[in-house]
PDB file of C-alpha atoms in Angstrom:
ATOM      1  CA  GLY A   1     116.087  90.047  94.946  1.00 53.00           C
ATOM      2  CA  ALA A   2     114.810  91.779  97.997  1.00 76.00           C
ATOM      3  CA  GLY A   3     111.179  91.590  96.991  1.00 92.00           C
ATOM      4  CA  VAL A   4     108.764  90.130  94.477  1.00 96.00           C
ATOM      5  CA  SER A   5     109.222  91.829  91.136  1.00 96.00           C
ATOM      6  CA  GLN A   6     106.479  92.021  88.522  1.00 97.00           C
ATOM      7  CA  SER A   7     106.677  93.291  84.976  1.00 97.00           C
ATOM      8  CA  PRO A   8     105.424  95.214  83.225  1.00 97.00           C
ATOM      9  CA  SER A   9     103.940  97.506  85.847  1.00 96.00           C
ATOM     10  CA  ASN A  10     101.353  98.692  83.352  1.00 97.00           C
ATOM     11  CA  LYS A  11     100.090  97.103  80.151  1.00 98.00           C
ATOM     12  CA  VAL A  12      97.517  98.414  77.713  1.00 98.00           C
ATOM     13  CA  THR A  13      96.434  95.963  75.057  1.00 98.00           C
ATOM     14  CA  GLU A  14      93.794  95.717  72.404  1.00 97.00           C
ATOM     15  CA  LYS A  15      90.914  93.320  72.792  1.00 98.00           C
ATOM     16  CA  GLY A  16      91.769  89.981  71.227  1.00 98.00           C
ATOM     17  CA  LYS A  17      95.525  90.239  71.705  1.00 98.00           C
ATOM     18  CA  ASP A  18      97.570  87.918  73.910  1.00 98.00           C
ATOM     19  CA  VAL A  19      99.523  89.230  76.901  1.00 98.00           C
ATOM     20  CA  GLU A  20     102.237  87.816  79.134  1.00 98.00           C
ATOM     21  CA  LEU A  21     102.760  88.958  82.702  1.00 98.00           C
ATOM     22  CA  ARG A  22     105.951  88.122  84.537  1.00 98.00           C
ATOM     23  CA  CYS A  23     106.683  87.461  88.200  1.00 98.00           C
ATOM     24  CA  ASP A  24     110.134  87.156  89.783  1.00 97.00           C
ATOM     25  CA  PRO A  25     109.666  85.731  93.292  1.00 95.00           C
ATOM     26  CA  ILE A  26     111.983  86.118  96.235  1.00 93.00           C
ATOM     27  CA  SER A  27     114.954  83.797  95.908  1.00 91.00           C
ATOM     28  CA  GLY A  28     114.372  80.568  97.782  1.00 89.00           C
ATOM     29  CA  HIS A  29     110.607  80.932  97.939  1.00 90.00           C
ATOM     30  CA  THR A  30     109.155  77.689  96.651  1.00 90.00           C
ATOM     31  CA  ALA A  31     105.497  78.695  96.703  1.00 91.00           C
ATOM     32  CA  LEU A  32     104.139  81.204  94.195  1.00 94.00           C
ATOM     33  CA  TYR A  33     100.586  82.542  93.876  1.00 94.00           C
ATOM     34  CA  TRP A  34      98.810  84.642  91.276  1.00 97.00           C
ATOM     35  CA  TYR A  35      95.824  86.806  92.202  1.00 97.00           C
ATOM     36  CA  ARG A  36      93.893  89.457  90.357  1.00 96.00           C
ATOM     37  CA  GLN A  37      92.021  92.477  91.609  1.00 95.00           C
ATOM     38  CA  SER A  38      89.451  94.241  89.510  1.00 93.00           C
ATOM     39  CA  LEU A  39      88.777  97.927  90.145  1.00 87.00           C
ATOM     40  CA  GLY A  40      87.259  98.398  93.578  1.00 81.00           C
ATOM     41  CA  GLN A  41      87.059  94.660  94.188  1.00 84.00           C
ATOM     42  CA  GLY A  42      88.782  92.187  96.468  1.00 86.00           C
ATOM     43  CA  LEU A  43      91.598  89.838  95.582  1.00 92.00           C
ATOM     44  CA  GLU A  44      90.670  86.801  93.525  1.00 94.00           C
ATOM     45  CA  PHE A  45      92.947  83.743  93.644  1.00 94.00           C
ATOM     46  CA  LEU A  46      94.042  82.403  90.274  1.00 97.00           C
ATOM     47  CA  ILE A  47      96.736  79.730  90.622  1.00 96.00           C
ATOM     48  CA  TYR A  48      99.288  78.288  93.045  1.00 93.00           C
ATOM     49  CA  PHE A  49     102.707  76.857  92.178  1.00 93.00           C
ATOM     50  CA  GLN A  50     104.802  74.550  94.321  1.00 90.00           C
ATOM     51  CA  GLY A  51     108.141  74.547  92.574  1.00 90.00           C
ATOM     52  CA  ASN A  52     107.375  74.178  88.867  1.00 91.00           C
ATOM     53  CA  SER A  53     104.102  72.317  89.291  1.00 91.00           C
ATOM     54  CA  ALA A  54     100.676  73.861  89.806  1.00 89.00           C
ATOM     55  CA  PRO A  55      98.634  71.719  92.194  1.00 87.00           C
ATOM     56  CA  ASP A  56      95.891  74.332  92.416  1.00 91.00           C
ATOM     57  CA  LYS A  57      94.622  75.988  89.246  1.00 93.00           C
ATOM     58  CA  SER A  58      91.098  76.318  90.535  1.00 93.00           C
ATOM     59  CA  GLY A  59      90.950  80.091  90.232  1.00 94.00           C
ATOM     60  CA  LEU A  60      91.778  80.417  86.553  1.00 96.00           C
ATOM     61  CA  PRO A  61      88.585  81.946  85.120  1.00 95.00           C
ATOM     62  CA  SER A  62      88.731  80.374  81.650  1.00 95.00           C
ATOM     63  CA  ASP A  63      90.944  78.364  79.328  1.00 96.00           C
ATOM     64  CA  ARG A  64      92.248  81.635  77.936  1.00 98.00           C
ATOM     65  CA  PHE A  65      94.319  81.897  81.113  1.00 98.00           C
ATOM     66  CA  SER A  66      97.439  79.813  81.645  1.00 97.00           C
ATOM     67  CA  ALA A  67     100.576  80.053  83.718  1.00 97.00           C
ATOM     68  CA  GLU A  68     103.911  78.353  83.941  1.00 96.00           C
ATOM     69  CA  ARG A  69     106.909  78.454  86.204  1.00 96.00           C
ATOM     70  CA  THR A  70     110.403  77.448  85.201  1.00 90.00           C
ATOM     71  CA  GLY A  71     113.427  76.579  87.314  1.00 89.00           C
ATOM     72  CA  GLY A  72     111.350  76.960  90.436  1.00 85.00           C
ATOM     73  CA  SER A  73     111.656  80.688  90.018  1.00 93.00           C
ATOM     74  CA  VAL A  74     110.153  82.993  87.386  1.00 96.00           C
ATOM     75  CA  SER A  75     106.488  82.585  86.533  1.00 97.00           C
ATOM     76  CA  THR A  76     104.582  83.834  83.524  1.00 98.00           C
ATOM     77  CA  LEU A  77     100.815  84.334  83.409  1.00 98.00           C
ATOM     78  CA  THR A  78      99.477  84.333  79.861  1.00 98.00           C
ATOM     79  CA  ILE A  79      96.076  85.610  78.833  1.00 98.00           C
ATOM     80  CA  GLN A  80      95.032  84.749  75.298  1.00 98.00           C
ATOM     81  CA  ARG A  81      92.489  86.678  73.247  1.00 98.00           C
ATOM     82  CA  THR A  82      92.084  89.290  75.947  1.00 98.00           C
ATOM     83  CA  GLN A  83      88.640  90.649  76.767  1.00 97.00           C
ATOM     84  CA  GLN A  84      87.669  93.893  78.451  1.00 96.00           C
ATOM     85  CA  GLU A  85      86.635  92.010  81.584  1.00 95.00           C
ATOM     86  CA  ASP A  86      90.244  90.869  81.938  1.00 97.00           C
ATOM     87  CA  SER A  87      91.193  94.430  82.884  1.00 97.00           C
ATOM     88  CA  ALA A  88      92.516  94.287  86.446  1.00 97.00           C
ATOM     89  CA  VAL A  89      95.645  94.413  88.562  1.00 97.00           C
ATOM     90  CA  TYR A  90      97.396  91.048  88.509  1.00 98.00           C
ATOM     91  CA  LEU A  91      99.321  90.373  91.713  1.00 97.00           C
ATOM     92  CA  CYS A  92     101.950  87.761  92.372  1.00 97.00           C
ATOM     93  CA  ALA A  93     103.026  86.551  95.813  1.00 94.00           C
ATOM     94  CA  SER A  94     105.707  84.149  96.976  1.00 93.00           C
ATOM     95  CA  SER A  95     106.497  82.406 100.225  1.00 89.00           C
ATOM     96  CA  LYS A  96     108.550  79.673 101.760  1.00 84.00           C
ATOM     97  CA  GLU A  97     106.301  76.653 101.880  1.00 73.00           C
ATOM     98  CA  GLY A  98     104.201  76.562 105.016  1.00 64.00           C
ATOM     99  CA  GLN A  99     105.154  80.063 106.126  1.00 65.00           C
ATOM    100  CA  LEU A 100     102.134  82.175 105.418  1.00 61.00           C
ATOM    101  CA  TYR A 101     103.488  85.163 107.244  1.00 66.00           C
ATOM    102  CA  GLY A 102     106.260  85.038 104.672  1.00 66.00           C
ATOM    103  CA  TYR A 103     103.668  85.693 101.950  1.00 85.00           C
ATOM    104  CA  THR A 104     105.198  88.636 100.063  1.00 91.00           C
ATOM    105  CA  PHE A 105     103.290  90.351  97.301  1.00 94.00           C
ATOM    106  CA  GLY A 106     104.647  92.246  94.350  1.00 95.00           C
ATOM    107  CA  SER A 107     103.255  95.617  93.302  1.00 94.00           C
ATOM    108  CA  GLY A 108     101.268  94.069  90.498  1.00 96.00           C
ATOM    109  CA  THR A 109     100.715  94.570  86.782  1.00 97.00           C
ATOM    110  CA  ARG A 110      97.840  96.842  85.847  1.00 97.00           C
ATOM    111  CA  LEU A 111      96.283  95.407  82.690  1.00 98.00           C
ATOM    112  CA  THR A 112      93.918  97.504  80.631  1.00 98.00           C
ATOM    113  CA  VAL A 113      92.154  95.937  77.662  1.00 98.00           C
ATOM    114  CA  VAL A 114      90.767  98.504  75.231  1.00 97.00           C
TER     115      VAL A 114
ATOM    116  CA  ASP B   1      88.457  77.964 105.732  1.00 66.00           C
ATOM    117  CA  ALA B   2      86.272  79.860 108.199  1.00 66.00           C
ATOM    118  CA  LYS B   3      84.459  82.948 106.989  1.00 89.00           C
ATOM    119  CA  THR B   4      85.233  86.308 108.571  1.00 95.00           C
ATOM    120  CA  THR B   5      83.063  89.371 109.050  1.00 95.00           C
ATOM    121  CA  GLN B   6      84.554  92.857 109.210  1.00 97.00           C
ATOM    122  CA  PRO B   7      83.043  96.341 109.162  1.00 97.00           C
ATOM    123  CA  THR B   8      83.124  97.840 105.692  1.00 96.00           C
ATOM    124  CA  SER B   9      84.849 101.017 106.784  1.00 97.00           C
ATOM    125  CA  MET B  10      85.979 103.036 109.753  1.00 97.00           C
ATOM    126  CA  ASP B  11      87.675 106.335 110.465  1.00 97.00           C
ATOM    127  CA  CYS B  12      90.434 106.936 112.956  1.00 95.00           C
ATOM    128  CA  ALA B  13      92.122 110.053 114.272  1.00 96.00           C
ATOM    129  CA  GLU B  14      95.825 110.417 113.636  1.00 97.00           C
ATOM    130  CA  GLY B  15      97.842 109.562 116.732  1.00 97.00           C
ATOM    131  CA  ARG B  16      95.045 107.601 118.335  1.00 96.00           C
ATOM    132  CA  ALA B  17      94.757 103.838 118.568  1.00 97.00           C
ATOM    133  CA  ALA B  18      92.788 102.129 115.799  1.00 97.00           C
ATOM    134  CA  ASN B  19      90.866  99.028 116.879  1.00 98.00           C
ATOM    135  CA  LEU B  20      89.757  96.853 113.979  1.00 98.00           C
ATOM    136  CA  PRO B  21      87.299  94.061 114.835  1.00 98.00           C
ATOM    137  CA  CYS B  22      86.869  90.751 113.070  1.00 97.00           C
ATOM    138  CA  ASN B  23      84.308  88.034 113.719  1.00 97.00           C
ATOM    139  CA  HIS B  24      85.151  84.432 112.886  1.00 96.00           C
ATOM    140  CA  SER B  25      82.568  82.466 114.849  1.00 95.00           C
ATOM    141  CA  THR B  26      83.057  79.257 112.837  1.00 93.00           C
ATOM    142  CA  ILE B  27      86.829  79.101 113.291  1.00 93.00           C
ATOM    143  CA  SER B  28      88.187  75.631 113.950  1.00 91.00           C
ATOM    144  CA  GLY B  29      90.907  74.659 116.374  1.00 90.00           C
ATOM    145  CA  ASN B  30      93.743  74.515 113.881  1.00 89.00           C
ATOM    146  CA  GLU B  31      92.953  77.738 112.037  1.00 91.00           C
ATOM    147  CA  TYR B  32      95.131  80.778 112.512  1.00 92.00           C
ATOM    148  CA  VAL B  33      93.986  84.391 112.366  1.00 94.00           C
ATOM    149  CA  TYR B  34      95.967  86.514 109.897  1.00 93.00           C
ATOM    150  CA  TRP B  35      95.872  90.220 109.202  1.00 95.00           C
ATOM    151  CA  TYR B  36      97.054  91.841 106.003  1.00 95.00           C
ATOM    152  CA  ARG B  37      96.633  95.360 104.727  1.00 96.00           C
ATOM    153  CA  GLN B  38      96.612  96.880 101.272  1.00 95.00           C
ATOM    154  CA  ILE B  39      97.641 100.459 100.806  1.00 95.00           C
ATOM    155  CA  HIS B  40      96.329 102.073  97.647  1.00 89.00           C
ATOM    156  CA  SER B  41      98.033 100.846  94.464  1.00 84.00           C
ATOM    157  CA  GLN B  42     100.214  98.366  96.330  1.00 90.00           C
ATOM    158  CA  GLY B  43     100.107  94.626  96.937  1.00 92.00           C
ATOM    159  CA  PRO B  44      98.848  93.351 100.298  1.00 94.00           C
ATOM    160  CA  GLN B  45     101.294  93.455 103.194  1.00 94.00           C
ATOM    161  CA  TYR B  46     101.452  90.955 106.062  1.00 92.00           C
ATOM    162  CA  ILE B  47     100.837  92.519 109.475  1.00 95.00           C
ATOM    163  CA  ILE B  48     100.489  89.827 112.132  1.00 94.00           C
ATOM    164  CA  HIS B  49      99.025  86.403 112.854  1.00 93.00           C
ATOM    165  CA  GLY B  50      98.072  84.315 115.875  1.00 94.00           C
ATOM    166  CA  LEU B  51      96.408  81.120 117.005  1.00 94.00           C
ATOM    167  CA  LYS B  52      95.251  81.520 120.596  1.00 93.00           C
ATOM    168  CA  ASN B  53      97.503  83.937 122.392  1.00 91.00           C
ATOM    169  CA  ASN B  54      97.637  87.662 121.925  1.00 95.00           C
ATOM    170  CA  GLU B  55     100.486  88.748 119.701  1.00 96.00           C
ATOM    171  CA  THR B  56     102.433  91.973 119.279  1.00 97.00           C
ATOM    172  CA  ASN B  57     105.021  93.090 116.784  1.00 95.00           C
ATOM    173  CA  GLU B  58     106.428  96.385 115.588  1.00 95.00           C
ATOM    174  CA  MET B  59     103.360  97.092 113.483  1.00 94.00           C
ATOM    175  CA  ALA B  60     100.398  96.061 115.586  1.00 97.00           C
ATOM    176  CA  SER B  61      98.859  93.955 118.330  1.00 98.00           C
ATOM    177  CA  LEU B  62      96.408  91.123 117.845  1.00 98.00           C
ATOM    178  CA  ILE B  63      93.894  90.337 120.576  1.00 98.00           C
ATOM    179  CA  ILE B  64      92.045  87.026 120.204  1.00 97.00           C
ATOM    180  CA  THR B  65      89.101  86.260 122.471  1.00 97.00           C
ATOM    181  CA  GLU B  66      89.283  83.200 124.667  1.00 95.00           C
ATOM    182  CA  ASP B  67      86.670  81.352 122.575  1.00 96.00           C
ATOM    183  CA  ARG B  68      88.559  82.454 119.446  1.00 96.00           C
ATOM    184  CA  LYS B  69      85.344  83.564 117.771  1.00 96.00           C
ATOM    185  CA  SER B  70      86.552  87.104 117.287  1.00 97.00           C
ATOM    186  CA  SER B  71      89.705  89.166 117.270  1.00 97.00           C
ATOM    187  CA  THR B  72      90.834  92.773 117.220  1.00 98.00           C
ATOM    188  CA  LEU B  73      93.784  94.285 115.411  1.00 98.00           C
ATOM    189  CA  ILE B  74      95.175  97.285 117.237  1.00 98.00           C
ATOM    190  CA  LEU B  75      97.295  99.933 115.570  1.00 97.00           C
ATOM    191  CA  PRO B  76      98.586 101.724 118.666  1.00 96.00           C
ATOM    192  CA  HIS B  77      99.298 105.151 117.183  1.00 95.00           C
ATOM    193  CA  ALA B  78      97.682 105.476 113.778  1.00 96.00           C
ATOM    194  CA  THR B  79      99.418 107.619 111.189  1.00 97.00           C
ATOM    195  CA  LEU B  80      98.175 108.887 107.846  1.00 97.00           C
ATOM    196  CA  ARG B  81     100.262 106.168 106.197  1.00 96.00           C
ATOM    197  CA  ASP B  82      98.096 103.544 107.918  1.00 97.00           C
ATOM    198  CA  THR B  83      95.193 104.466 105.650  1.00 98.00           C
ATOM    199  CA  ALA B  84      94.494 101.184 103.849  1.00 97.00           C
ATOM    200  CA  VAL B  85      92.146  98.243 103.491  1.00 96.00           C
ATOM    201  CA  TYR B  86      92.706  95.753 106.304  1.00 98.00           C
ATOM    202  CA  TYR B  87      91.937  92.092 105.738  1.00 96.00           C
ATOM    203  CA  CYS B  88      91.252  89.533 108.458  1.00 96.00           C
ATOM    204  CA  ILE B  89      91.736  85.960 107.231  1.00 93.00           C
ATOM    205  CA  VAL B  90      91.429  82.666 109.083  1.00 91.00           C
ATOM    206  CA  ARG B  91      92.927  79.507 107.686  1.00 86.00           C
ATOM    207  CA  VAL B  92      94.831  76.362 108.366  1.00 83.00           C
ATOM    208  CA  GLU B  93      98.559  76.823 107.993  1.00 77.00           C
ATOM    209  CA  ALA B  94      99.441  74.123 105.501  1.00 75.00           C
ATOM    210  CA  ALA B  95     101.457  73.819 102.336  1.00 68.00           C
ATOM    211  CA  GLY B  96      99.654  75.294  99.376  1.00 72.00           C
ATOM    212  CA  ASN B  97      96.720  76.479 101.428  1.00 76.00           C
ATOM    213  CA  LYS B  98      96.034  79.788  99.761  1.00 83.00           C
ATOM    214  CA  LEU B  99      94.918  82.982 101.435  1.00 86.00           C
ATOM    215  CA  THR B 100      91.313  83.896 100.660  1.00 88.00           C
ATOM    216  CA  PHE B 101      90.652  87.615 100.909  1.00 91.00           C
ATOM    217  CA  GLY B 102      87.243  89.006 101.790  1.00 90.00           C
ATOM    218  CA  GLY B 103      86.127  92.595 101.529  1.00 91.00           C
ATOM    219  CA  GLY B 104      88.200  93.893 104.417  1.00 95.00           C
ATOM    220  CA  THR B 105      87.794  97.124 106.364  1.00 97.00           C
ATOM    221  CA  ARG B 106      88.645 100.379 104.658  1.00 96.00           C
ATOM    222  CA  VAL B 107      90.409 102.459 107.322  1.00 98.00           C
ATOM    223  CA  LEU B 108      90.801 106.175 106.830  1.00 98.00           C
ATOM    224  CA  VAL B 109      93.161 107.917 109.224  1.00 97.00           C
ATOM    225  CA  LYS B 110      92.282 111.583 109.494  1.00 97.00           C
ATOM    226  CA  PRO B 111      94.538 114.428 110.661  1.00 95.00           C
TER     227      PRO B 111
END
């Protein structure tokens, strides 16, 4: 597609439930990044994918967070047993490898844990 | 990656040039200067980047000092739609080298 697509755009879930967030990167972009942004805060890196592998998972805040990417394209970020502090906007970005000015962000998924 | 320092906020008059400073005194020779902005409720948007030379594109100009320890992003004719948080980031351009966002400068363009 023309841009990075994320779904759902908004998600309200109850504390303790699992959620899945989806990212469709730009076709041909091999690098994919997940970030999150809590209300009024800066962007926090979560994980980086090169193709289907994740050489950098250093930003995942706990083992409740996991992500996968299949076919070098779509990525899913899963949060298990959600907590209220997980409430944030989760942003996905993709780029051609080595082209940081080709870093294109999606509009994000706003997750609210109640 | 080198740390950057930006003012927390600044106001700008519509139609005037907006000059956004960034200090990166510990930048190393192979680190680029990148600027992104984030308009409310949207993902960050790439603006411009440079290494040593000044750069200009359809959105902005980037002025980098000769010692590379600071830079200025110039929006030549600010509009209300330029109201956003502007992030200055310095980093080595390499595969998998993620962007690290600081606090940025909150720019408010006023009529």
